[in-house]
Amino acid sequence: MRKHPLLKGSLSVLCAGALVASTCVPAMALGTMNSYAPPTEPTTVDQKLITVGTKNTGISADLLGLTAVTDYSANEALGTLITSNTFGLMGSGLNANANPYFANTFYNAYADTVGLQKVSTSQAAQQPGVRKPDSADTKLVAENGNLSVIMSYRPDILLGCDPNSTAVGKSIKLKNGGAAVGMSKASLATSGYTDQVKTINEMPKTSPYYKAGDESYDPYYVELATFYGDGFYNEKATTGYYSLYTTTDTEYRLAAAAAEILEQDKTRTTRYGDPMKIASKYESYIRGLQLYIMAELNTNKAAKKKVAIVQSGGADTTAKTVKLAKSTESGNVECGDASLNSGNGSNEIGYVTEALENVCENVAGYHKADGAVDGSSWTAVVDASKLADADVIVLKNAADEANVKTLLTESGVQEKDFPQIMSKFMGSGGWGPEAAMSVGNAIGFVYPEYLNPVHALAYYFTNFYHVSADSKTLANALGMNIRTISLPKGVTADITAYDEAAIDKKIQTGLYYYGQNRAAIMDQMPKLTITGNVTIPQTDPNKKPAPALKAQSITGKSTVAKSFATAKSGAYKGKLKTTKSIASLTKTFGLKSKTSKTFAKSTSYVWSKTKKKYVASKTAAGKFSVTKGGKVYIKKGLKKGTYAFKIKVTAAKSSTYKAATKYITLKVKVA
């Protein structure tokens, strides 16, 4: 396992409740790892890191290389943290540059277990007073100077303000000068923080809670995006919930705030480079993979596969029916149902629904007129025979799988004809940006012929969880997560053949498809509109480049022509009898290329004109002339001696060979 760059000692892995000296799984083997390894030494926190205070999971900030100082699962026992993605992926040696506050929290849990001295709470993440992500952390703690846990760290950025309160704080602009992406309201709300900032600004230097610079403390406020669309995606915002699109929105808001901080203070730093580039890559992953499948379906003239997305609650075994998730009148998958996307952390299947809405047909759409229809939402209650129309059945709860299979069997569907059942998937949990994992997971499950879901997840882990890319570390990280998810037939958890560049190419293929069909896509699928932060390829990533041309050479030796007697008369004009034509020179010098084509006068080579730069000897200048026909003439009255001049021979460029040039020296002896 690659060691955390900031840790001095080695790491150990906690497997099955025991500390051991090696990892739980060999390289590339997945499915057996059951915990993350806690750091066994504390980490020194770089005070130049840009920090973010957030009341829910800190992954949203850490994806971008910003450093969350608080997390709702902090201060838990080691047994809890070793299975936590936040601390396992962002605060352990699996990470290429772990969050030092999370690493110290993880270490403290380890230290408490083995009896070592803990790190100061100011150097470790703490659990804030409020867990809900869209309201301010207003639970004041006397031990912090009458401040909340979050504010005790003086973070540079505050994420997750109450969206219904009055705007206070700094404006956030993107580097291109545009407004912060997708703002659902015109404000940056700061309810609950305004008074705490004032308390900090007025903190006397004699106070034990005073920190240098408190009098000018002025954090950025970043509202959590909860309304998709809102004009930016060319849609009217009619409902607020957490979706793939709003998580992208939130990442851009964080990146924009970080960009201003970095611009104002060149000494500040992030952990993984430019946050805006990472946010752009995050958007590219979500949009690009969907668009890639659309491009493949279009190229192969293939129909979209049908999915049946089973609502929470599964099958009604008494009525022998299943309630399917929302669809549009046209039958496309659509999210937005409150039961799919809620702010209470129960929107797992909503993310999967969003991931599939542009690349699949929804069985609920075909049967919306059958049985009970839930208002105008086109949520259909269907029997198992109609459920069998699906290529894939998506379940929120794995426990529903047995009921669904029972209904299919009782309807006379043979097991060999069952749709594939996706009962567990990645990308679940609340409002967090890790929902983007569901794109690669869900799309890859439905279309494994185009996208391996395990490889799509491996790409996500290395690019957004910043898991070290070496095969053993990546296998460990995936092993902790993929072991419980559904995989389509024929796909295994093995990542031996994983190639990050291949996934990148698929994403770029999708973006190129978007660029070629932008108007139609924006008109029919406005939520797929891509922001100006993503570069759209101008050339097809799958177009094979022209083969590299081979070098070609020209063969031919310098030669000495026959001697000629000097004319006694000035009117004498001598002639080289061996060079009556170009063809005869070709034979004399053997002028051929690697293609074995004899040079022809019209296309293959040319004689140089009688210019001084082509003459090898100054004494030969002006003494000879060469015609276009290839004949060489001696100037009358030429003195005795040996004269040399050059002939330029060229071989033209072809589909295989580069152009070539050679100068051949011709010597003439005058007696």
XYZ file of C-alpha atoms in Angstrom, residues 9-517:
509
model
C 5.257 5.649 9.864
C 3.830 2.678 8.071
C 0.135 1.963 7.786
C -1.635 -1.094 9.029
C -4.977 -2.479 7.973
C -7.802 -3.390 10.269
C -9.450 -6.541 8.942
C -12.114 -8.542 10.709
C -11.439 -6.547 13.867
C -7.708 -7.303 14.151
C -4.676 -5.135 13.391
C -2.356 -6.860 10.938
C 0.761 -5.792 9.101
C -0.372 -6.251 5.509
C -3.337 -5.494 3.324
C -6.416 -7.679 3.317
C -6.440 -8.321 -0.417
C -3.775 -9.015 -3.021
C -3.349 -6.608 -5.923
C -6.273 -6.651 -8.340
C -8.390 -8.946 -6.158
C -11.634 -7.340 -5.078
C -14.456 -8.294 -2.807
C -12.659 -9.406 0.360
C -11.501 -6.150 1.914
C -13.777 -5.178 4.793
C -12.219 -2.025 6.237
C -9.981 0.963 5.584
C -6.578 1.287 7.207
C -6.262 3.961 9.920
C -3.138 6.149 9.971
C -0.815 5.008 12.734
C 0.936 8.377 13.136
C -0.464 11.918 13.277
C -0.335 14.331 10.358
C 0.992 17.893 10.374
C -1.617 20.279 8.956
C -0.398 22.767 6.347
C -1.894 26.095 7.423
C -1.884 27.347 3.819
C -4.576 24.864 2.783
C -7.921 26.385 1.789
C -10.459 25.083 4.273
C -14.216 24.499 4.050
C -16.736 24.157 6.857
C -19.665 21.894 6.049
C -22.315 20.301 8.216
C -22.635 17.107 6.234
C -20.068 14.918 4.505
C -16.939 16.823 3.575
C -16.430 14.854 0.371
C -17.951 17.638 -1.737
C -15.040 19.924 -0.839
C -12.371 17.241 -0.807
C -13.170 16.121 -4.331
C -11.773 19.476 -5.435
C -8.718 19.409 -3.201
C -10.248 21.872 -0.770
C -9.952 20.748 2.833
C -13.043 20.097 4.909
C -12.416 20.724 8.611
C -15.640 19.163 9.878
C -17.697 16.110 9.083
C -20.904 14.697 10.477
C -19.321 11.287 11.169
C -16.273 12.648 13.030
C -15.530 11.581 16.615
C -16.910 8.127 15.972
C -15.226 4.981 17.276
C -12.609 3.261 15.154
C -15.023 0.476 14.321
C -17.237 3.035 12.567
C -14.535 5.059 10.829
C -12.826 2.040 9.252
C -15.936 1.552 7.128
C -16.574 5.248 6.403
C -15.923 6.422 2.865
C -15.222 9.932 4.094
C -12.369 8.863 6.339
C -11.311 5.769 4.437
C -11.031 7.458 1.065
C -10.226 11.025 2.107
C -8.282 10.495 5.304
C -6.196 7.376 4.827
C -3.140 6.185 2.950
C -5.340 5.096 0.049
C -5.548 8.756 -0.885
C -2.837 10.411 -2.965
C -2.930 13.459 -0.654
C -5.303 12.817 2.216
C -7.270 15.455 4.103
C -5.029 16.071 7.137
C -7.960 16.859 9.454
C -9.659 13.592 8.494
C -6.363 11.718 8.771
C -5.912 13.011 12.310
C -9.479 12.135 13.227
C -8.887 8.633 11.896
C -5.594 8.521 13.796
C -7.247 9.673 17.029
C -9.729 6.801 16.817
C -6.814 4.425 16.282
C -4.810 6.042 19.097
C -7.753 5.712 21.450
C -7.912 2.003 20.654
C -4.212 1.246 21.217
C -3.561 3.772 23.964
C -1.518 6.421 22.118
C -1.642 10.194 22.656
C -4.283 11.891 20.531
C -3.870 14.912 18.267
C -5.328 18.249 19.385
C -8.929 18.782 18.325
C -7.823 21.889 16.437
C -5.865 19.579 14.108
C -8.636 17.025 13.627
C -12.146 17.124 12.154
C -14.991 17.477 14.612
C -18.650 16.639 14.431
C -20.731 19.807 13.895
C -23.875 20.510 15.823
C -26.276 20.183 12.883
C -26.272 17.364 10.354
C -28.726 18.730 7.830
C -26.718 20.119 4.899
C -28.974 22.995 3.850
C -29.138 24.903 7.117
C -26.464 26.782 9.004
C -24.569 25.258 11.923
C -26.095 27.364 14.688
C -25.524 25.143 17.709
C -23.161 27.284 19.785
C -20.550 25.673 22.013
C -19.254 27.557 25.059
C -15.903 25.762 24.852
C -15.395 27.325 21.426
C -16.018 30.874 22.610
C -19.762 30.685 21.993
C -19.191 29.544 18.421
C -20.341 26.451 16.596
C -17.899 23.627 15.888
C -17.520 24.712 12.279
C -16.765 28.338 13.085
C -14.148 27.399 15.673
C -11.883 26.474 12.743
C -12.300 29.835 10.960
C -12.793 28.100 7.588
C -12.204 30.095 4.406
C -15.453 28.849 2.862
C -18.790 27.996 4.479
C -20.847 25.448 2.532
C -24.501 24.661 3.052
C -26.182 27.881 4.092
C -29.909 28.118 4.595
C -31.314 28.814 1.095
C -34.226 30.831 2.473
C -32.375 33.552 4.306
C -30.980 36.966 3.500
C -27.817 37.262 1.433
C -24.626 38.418 3.089
C -21.057 37.827 2.067
C -18.715 37.840 -0.881
C -19.839 37.339 -4.441
C -18.590 34.325 -6.315
C -17.587 34.611 -9.947
C -16.211 32.037 -12.320
C -12.862 32.656 -13.957
C -14.583 33.509 -17.218
C -16.446 36.313 -15.486
C -19.829 34.611 -15.499
C -22.102 34.367 -12.495
C -21.788 31.411 -10.175
C -23.194 28.412 -11.990
C -26.877 27.618 -11.675
C -27.723 29.763 -8.686
C -31.250 28.821 -7.715
C -31.727 32.216 -6.101
C -30.084 35.593 -6.520
C -28.571 35.407 -3.072
C -25.769 33.714 -1.230
C -27.581 32.985 1.993
C -25.734 33.012 5.312
C -28.359 32.614 7.999
C -26.828 31.381 11.224
C -23.313 32.420 10.314
C -23.636 36.196 10.205
C -23.786 36.597 13.978
C -20.941 34.135 14.489
C -18.696 36.014 12.066
C -19.467 39.204 14.006
C -18.561 37.414 17.255
C -15.227 36.406 15.760
C -14.525 39.893 14.405
C -15.117 41.347 17.861
C -13.127 38.683 19.705
C -10.695 40.487 22.078
C -7.063 39.524 21.772
C -7.108 38.695 25.459
C -9.676 35.960 24.857
C -8.367 32.370 24.970
C -10.437 31.771 21.842
C -8.850 34.580 19.828
C -6.967 33.575 16.677
C -4.661 35.758 14.637
C -6.597 37.741 12.053
C -10.004 37.341 13.718
C -10.748 41.050 13.389
C -10.695 40.756 9.584
C -12.149 37.250 9.264
C -14.479 37.300 6.238
C -15.311 33.849 4.839
C -16.922 33.007 1.522
C -20.472 31.719 1.670
C -21.431 28.969 -0.775
C -25.060 28.022 -0.917
C -25.784 24.352 -1.484
C -27.499 23.978 -4.848
C -30.904 22.371 -4.486
C -32.753 23.481 -7.614
C -31.753 22.021 -10.944
C -32.451 23.999 -14.052
C -33.231 27.556 -13.019
C -32.526 28.992 -16.399
C -28.942 27.824 -16.500
C -30.004 24.404 -17.713
C -32.669 26.021 -19.823
C -35.424 24.797 -17.521
C -37.772 26.433 -15.084
C -37.021 25.344 -11.536
C -40.222 23.929 -10.113
C -38.910 21.764 -7.315
C -35.931 21.658 -5.028
C -33.971 18.481 -4.410
C -30.489 17.086 -4.683
C -29.606 15.679 -8.068
C -26.666 14.947 -10.316
C -27.075 18.427 -11.739
C -27.227 20.289 -8.456
C -24.173 18.443 -7.119
C -22.273 19.627 -10.202
C -23.585 23.101 -9.497
C -22.321 22.984 -5.917
C -18.868 21.836 -7.007
C -18.568 24.825 -9.347
C -19.619 27.192 -6.582
C -16.903 25.824 -4.318
C -14.332 25.977 -7.120
C -15.265 29.573 -7.921
C -14.807 30.625 -4.298
C -11.449 28.854 -4.155
C -10.367 30.574 -7.372
C -10.909 33.993 -5.795
C -8.959 33.008 -2.686
C -6.063 31.706 -4.765
C -6.065 34.875 -6.841
C -5.960 37.115 -3.776
C -3.268 35.165 -1.945
C -0.661 33.329 -4.017
C 0.610 31.492 -0.937
C -2.632 29.563 -0.446
C -2.922 26.080 -1.825
C -5.198 23.144 -2.609
C -4.305 19.487 -2.523
C -4.950 18.368 -6.104
C -4.345 21.366 -8.342
C -6.874 23.737 -9.910
C -10.331 23.064 -8.345
C -12.106 24.463 -11.405
C -10.436 21.867 -13.621
C -11.544 19.103 -11.284
C -15.108 20.467 -11.240
C -15.017 20.534 -15.023
C -13.849 16.924 -15.089
C -16.636 16.026 -12.669
C -19.206 17.547 -15.011
C -17.566 15.826 -17.979
C -17.861 12.462 -16.232
C -21.580 12.872 -15.586
C -22.553 14.280 -18.977
C -19.885 12.573 -21.057
C -20.755 8.987 -20.131
C -24.456 9.514 -20.794
C -23.662 11.147 -24.117
C -21.205 8.378 -24.960
C -23.965 5.766 -24.692
C -26.224 7.966 -26.802
C -23.477 8.189 -29.411
C -22.960 4.410 -29.396
C -26.679 3.739 -29.740
C -26.840 6.180 -32.635
C -23.770 4.694 -34.342
C -25.048 1.129 -33.989
C -28.643 2.052 -34.847
C -29.655 0.334 -31.610
C -32.801 0.913 -29.577
C -32.554 2.122 -26.006
C -32.896 -0.655 -23.455
C -36.001 -0.741 -21.272
C -35.725 -0.337 -17.511
C -38.258 -0.834 -14.770
C -37.338 1.306 -11.776
C -39.122 -0.052 -8.745
C -40.249 2.534 -6.222
C -39.317 2.269 -2.580
C -41.468 -0.445 -1.075
C -40.868 -2.984 -3.810
C -43.464 -5.464 -4.949
C -46.943 -5.882 -3.561
C -47.030 -9.650 -3.160
C -50.722 -9.630 -2.252
C -51.914 -7.652 -5.272
C -49.098 -9.142 -7.343
C -48.150 -5.719 -8.692
C -45.144 -3.456 -8.694
C -45.111 0.341 -8.482
C -42.681 1.792 -10.995
C -40.932 5.127 -10.784
C -41.884 8.255 -12.645
C -41.528 8.608 -16.396
C -42.475 11.155 -19.017
C -45.423 10.753 -21.347
C -42.971 9.697 -24.050
C -41.746 6.870 -21.878
C -38.332 8.251 -21.025
C -36.959 7.780 -17.551
C -37.355 10.933 -15.517
C -36.453 11.812 -11.982
C -37.968 14.483 -9.799
C -40.453 12.450 -7.822
C -40.138 13.483 -4.182
C -40.027 9.838 -3.150
C -36.964 9.354 -5.344
C -35.114 12.577 -4.631
C -35.529 13.897 -1.143
C -33.330 15.972 1.063
C -33.375 13.374 3.787
C -30.678 11.112 2.410
C -33.121 8.678 0.809
C -32.608 9.615 -2.807
C -30.311 6.753 -3.808
C -32.537 5.467 -6.583
C -33.211 8.996 -7.764
C -29.575 9.335 -8.801
C -29.743 6.058 -10.710
C -32.929 7.273 -12.369
C -31.199 10.459 -13.473
C -28.212 8.515 -14.774
C -30.498 6.462 -17.010
C -33.074 9.051 -18.073
C -31.363 9.960 -21.330
C -30.148 6.522 -22.337
C -33.040 4.190 -21.424
C -36.759 3.792 -21.931
C -38.922 3.425 -18.835
C -41.356 0.522 -18.725
C -43.639 2.766 -16.657
C -44.049 4.977 -19.692
C -45.353 2.141 -21.836
C -47.859 1.028 -19.255
C -48.883 4.322 -17.737
C -52.476 3.770 -18.776
C -52.671 0.325 -17.196
C -53.754 -0.167 -13.624
C -53.438 2.686 -11.189
C -51.722 5.855 -12.290
C -50.408 8.154 -9.592
C -51.785 11.541 -10.603
C -50.016 13.177 -13.534
C -46.599 11.808 -12.605
C -47.003 8.729 -14.799
C -46.011 6.455 -11.962
C -47.476 3.118 -13.044
C -48.619 0.136 -11.027
C -48.026 -2.906 -13.233
C -48.257 -6.658 -12.925
C -45.281 -8.944 -13.369
C -46.020 -9.775 -16.997
C -45.514 -6.107 -17.882
C -42.523 -5.910 -15.575
C -40.963 -8.634 -17.722
C -40.884 -6.183 -20.643
C -37.801 -4.650 -19.059
C -34.250 -5.501 -19.977
C -33.185 -4.356 -16.507
C -35.083 -4.018 -13.237
C -33.617 -1.461 -10.821
C -34.355 -1.912 -7.125
C -33.658 0.504 -4.315
C -33.680 -2.246 -1.746
C -31.913 -5.545 -2.311
C -34.560 -7.172 -0.118
C -37.129 -6.535 -2.873
C -35.296 -8.841 -5.264
C -36.839 -12.029 -3.883
C -40.361 -10.571 -4.146
C -39.833 -9.397 -7.718
C -38.481 -12.794 -8.767
C -41.435 -14.500 -7.103
C -43.889 -12.306 -9.032
C -42.104 -13.011 -12.298
C -42.171 -16.740 -11.651
C -45.852 -16.723 -10.720
C -46.588 -14.907 -13.975
C -45.051 -17.740 -15.902
C -41.738 -16.049 -16.729
C -38.950 -18.588 -16.761
C -35.824 -17.748 -14.823
C -33.715 -17.782 -17.968
C -35.940 -15.004 -19.334
C -35.768 -12.798 -16.226
C -34.604 -9.244 -16.828
C -31.264 -8.482 -15.223
C -31.824 -7.158 -11.715
C -29.781 -4.313 -10.316
C -30.384 -4.512 -6.596
C -27.376 -2.677 -5.195
C -25.501 0.204 -6.767
C -22.881 2.832 -6.058
C -23.656 6.521 -5.729
C -26.149 6.467 -2.900
C -26.477 8.686 0.083
C -27.987 12.070 0.725
C -26.991 15.090 -1.285
C -23.303 14.338 -1.730
C -21.446 14.618 -5.026
C -20.519 10.949 -4.738
C -23.889 10.479 -6.443
C -21.980 10.839 -9.702
C -20.704 7.304 -9.158
C -24.178 6.097 -10.053
C -23.641 7.308 -13.622
C -20.821 4.905 -14.398
C -22.300 2.171 -12.226
C -25.882 2.300 -13.533
C -25.087 2.960 -17.180
C -22.424 0.266 -17.151
C -24.869 -2.210 -15.620
C -27.449 -1.588 -18.338
C -24.939 -1.301 -21.206
C -21.922 -3.435 -20.241
C -21.223 -3.976 -23.942
C -20.242 -0.315 -24.135
C -19.057 0.525 -20.613
C -17.584 -1.726 -17.935
C -19.171 -0.454 -14.691
C -16.217 -1.526 -12.534
C -13.812 0.373 -14.772
C -16.079 3.427 -14.690
C -15.994 3.305 -10.885
C -12.218 2.852 -10.871
C -11.969 6.027 -12.966
C -14.150 7.854 -10.450
C -12.071 6.660 -7.509
C -8.760 7.790 -8.987
C -9.960 11.128 -10.403
C -12.375 12.320 -7.698
C -11.613 10.345 -4.550
C -7.958 10.760 -5.550
C -7.144 7.193 -4.661
C -3.556 6.405 -5.576
C -3.574 4.921 -9.059
C -1.217 2.011 -8.407
C -3.071 -1.256 -8.914
C -2.822 -2.548 -5.360
C -4.113 0.634 -3.709
C -6.916 1.012 -6.225
C -7.913 -2.625 -5.765
C -8.057 -2.101 -1.998
C -10.279 0.975 -2.296
C -12.629 -0.663 -4.795
C -12.695 -3.865 -2.806
C -14.202 -2.024 0.135
C -17.010 -0.623 -2.006
C -17.759 -2.854 -4.987
C -18.140 -6.091 -3.071
C -21.813 -5.457 -2.319
C -23.038 -3.952 -5.605
C -24.797 -5.678 -8.483
C -22.783 -6.448 -11.595
C -24.261 -7.424 -14.961
C -23.765 -10.872 -16.428
C -20.269 -11.420 -17.720
C -18.704 -8.580 -15.699
C -16.391 -9.312 -12.791
C -14.758 -7.102 -10.194
C -11.325 -7.712 -11.679
C -9.551 -4.506 -12.736
C -6.564 -6.110 -14.439
C -7.646 -4.705 -17.792
C -8.632 -1.292 -16.410
C -7.302 1.526 -18.572
C -8.000 5.081 -17.426
C -7.240 6.455 -20.888
C -9.945 4.213 -22.356
C -12.598 5.702 -20.028
C -11.320 9.188 -20.825
C -11.756 8.422 -24.513
C -15.360 7.347 -23.947
C -16.067 10.593 -22.093
C -14.481 12.631 -24.865
C -16.480 10.655 -27.441
C -19.663 11.662 -25.629
C -18.634 15.298 -25.470
C -17.760 15.266 -29.175
C -21.201 13.795 -29.931
C -22.713 16.636 -27.932
C -20.749 19.192 -29.922
C -21.983 17.711 -33.184
C -25.619 17.560 -32.055
